[in-house]
Amino acid sequence: MSTSENKVTKYAIIGFGNIGQALAKSFARKGIEVSVATTRNPESFTSEAAAIGTTIIPKTLAEAVKADILFLAVRFESHADVAKALPNWDGKIIVDVTNAYGIPPEKLGGQPSAKVVAHAFTGARLVKGFNHLVAAVLAQEPAVHGGRRVVFLASDDEGAAAEIGALAEKLGFSPLQLGGLSEGGLLVQARGKSWGRLIFQDLVNFA
């Protein structure tokens, strides 16, 4: 799915609330085209998209899921509804930006929330990331006093994690790989009424 002479990677953001719009601003700053979609008619958020930039393209959910890399920026409770948009997600990378705060661990079967999301998106390669910062911080320019704002990434698919890491760098961030979803990934996942230890940590890499 990497960009080549014959193939341009297509991006989409599913969910256009505060987090979705913050992500869209990251793409707009670099002039990278990204589709944005919700379960609503795209005409209902055309003005918000236009205010962010000309590379932010409102689409229907059915159109947006044709992208190669999708940022899932909806409420955790809504992820299963989005997953129903395709019978399978083979070959696509899903970046899970959801936070399952307040969801009892037993409702997740004792699994990390990202594993529950991965199970819903049959065939997808899932990367947990971009979810530890509040929207107001994520929306800011990631270049900070000569450094780059850190985004944490976790995945059981090293190739997918590397690809999203490269995209994060393209967007101006400094990606930090945490390992698998059940190991380092727990540092950026809520469990019941507790937050992972790296949630809300606004770090800047000056390397």
Coordinates of C-alpha atoms in Angstrom, one line a residue, residues 27-153:
F27 CA -3.3 16.5 6.8
A28 CA -4.3 19.9 5.6
R29 CA -1.1 21.5 6.9
K30 CA 0.9 19.2 4.6
G31 CA -1.5 19.5 1.7
I32 CA -2.3 15.8 1.8
E33 CA -5.8 14.8 0.5
V34 CA -7.9 12.9 3.0
S35 CA -11.6 11.9 2.8
V36 CA -13.7 12.6 5.9
A37 CA -17.0 10.8 6.7
T38 CA -19.6 10.2 9.3
T39 CA -22.8 8.3 9.3
R40 CA -24.4 11.6 8.3
N41 CA -24.9 13.1 4.8
P42 CA -21.5 14.8 3.9
E43 CA -23.4 18.0 3.0
S44 CA -24.0 18.5 6.7
F45 CA -20.3 19.0 7.4
T46 CA -19.0 20.5 4.1
S47 CA -18.5 23.9 5.6
E48 CA -16.4 22.6 8.5
A49 CA -14.3 20.6 6.1
A50 CA -13.8 23.6 3.8
A51 CA -12.8 25.8 6.7
I52 CA -9.9 23.3 7.4
G53 CA -8.6 23.2 3.9
T54 CA -9.2 22.3 0.2
T55 CA -7.6 18.8 0.7
I56 CA -10.2 17.8 3.2
I57 CA -12.9 16.0 1.1
P58 CA -16.3 15.2 2.6
K59 CA -17.7 11.8 1.5
T60 CA -20.3 9.3 2.4
L61 CA -19.2 6.5 4.6
A62 CA -19.6 4.0 1.7
E63 CA -17.2 6.1 -0.4
A64 CA -14.7 6.8 2.4
V65 CA -14.1 3.2 3.3
K66 CA -12.6 2.6 -0.1
A67 CA -9.4 4.3 1.2
D68 CA -6.3 2.2 2.0
I69 CA -5.6 3.7 5.4
L70 CA -8.5 4.8 7.7
F71 CA -8.4 6.7 11.0
L72 CA -11.2 5.5 13.2
A73 CA -12.1 8.6 15.1
V74 CA -15.6 7.8 16.4
R75 CA -16.8 7.0 19.9
F76 CA -15.6 3.5 20.9
E77 CA -19.2 2.4 21.1
S78 CA -19.7 3.2 17.4
H79 CA -16.8 1.2 16.0
A80 CA -19.0 -1.9 15.3
D81 CA -21.4 0.2 13.2
V82 CA -18.6 1.5 11.1
A83 CA -17.2 -2.0 10.7
K84 CA -20.5 -3.1 9.0
A85 CA -19.8 -0.8 6.1
L86 CA -17.7 -3.5 4.5
P87 CA -18.0 -7.3 4.7
N88 CA -14.3 -7.6 5.1
W89 CA -11.4 -5.1 5.4
D90 CA -8.7 -7.2 3.8
G91 CA -5.5 -5.2 3.1
K92 CA -6.7 -2.0 4.8
I93 CA -4.9 -0.4 7.7
I94 CA -7.2 0.9 10.5
V95 CA -5.7 3.4 12.9
D96 CA -7.7 3.0 16.1
V97 CA -8.0 6.5 17.6
T98 CA -10.9 5.5 19.9
N99 CA -10.8 5.5 23.7
A100 CA -12.9 3.0 25.6
Y101 CA -12.9 5.0 28.9
G102 CA -15.9 4.0 31.0
I103 CA -16.4 0.6 29.2
P104 CA -16.3 -2.1 31.9
P105 CA -13.4 -4.6 31.2
E106 CA -15.8 -7.5 31.3
K107 CA -17.7 -6.0 28.4
L108 CA -14.4 -6.2 26.4
G109 CA -14.0 -9.9 27.4
G110 CA -10.9 -8.9 29.4
Q111 CA -9.1 -7.9 26.2
P112 CA -7.5 -4.6 25.3
S113 CA -10.0 -2.3 23.6
A114 CA -7.9 -2.3 20.4
K115 CA -8.1 -6.0 20.1
V116 CA -11.9 -5.7 20.3
V117 CA -11.8 -3.2 17.5
A118 CA -9.4 -5.3 15.5
H119 CA -11.9 -8.3 15.7
A120 CA -14.7 -6.1 14.4
F121 CA -12.7 -5.1 11.3
T122 CA -12.3 -8.5 9.7
G123 CA -9.1 -8.7 7.7
A124 CA -7.8 -5.3 8.6
R125 CA -4.3 -4.5 9.9
L126 CA -4.9 -2.5 13.1
V127 CA -2.6 0.1 14.6
K128 CA -3.5 1.8 17.9
G129 CA -2.4 5.4 17.7
F130 CA -3.0 9.2 17.8
N131 CA -5.4 8.7 20.7
H132 CA -3.4 9.8 23.7
L133 CA -3.6 13.6 23.1
V134 CA -6.7 15.7 23.7
A135 CA -8.1 17.2 20.5
A136 CA -6.9 20.7 21.2
V137 CA -3.3 19.5 21.5
L138 CA -3.6 17.1 18.5
A139 CA -4.9 20.0 16.4
Q140 CA -1.8 22.1 17.0
E141 CA 1.3 22.3 14.8
P142 CA 3.4 19.3 15.8
A143 CA 6.7 21.3 15.4
V144 CA 7.4 22.5 18.9
H145 CA 10.4 24.7 19.7
G146 CA 12.6 22.8 17.3
G147 CA 11.2 19.4 18.3
R148 CA 8.4 17.2 17.1
R149 CA 5.3 16.2 19.1
V150 CA 5.3 12.5 19.9
V151 CA 2.5 10.1 18.9
F152 CA 2.5 6.6 20.3
L153 CA 1.8 3.6 18.1

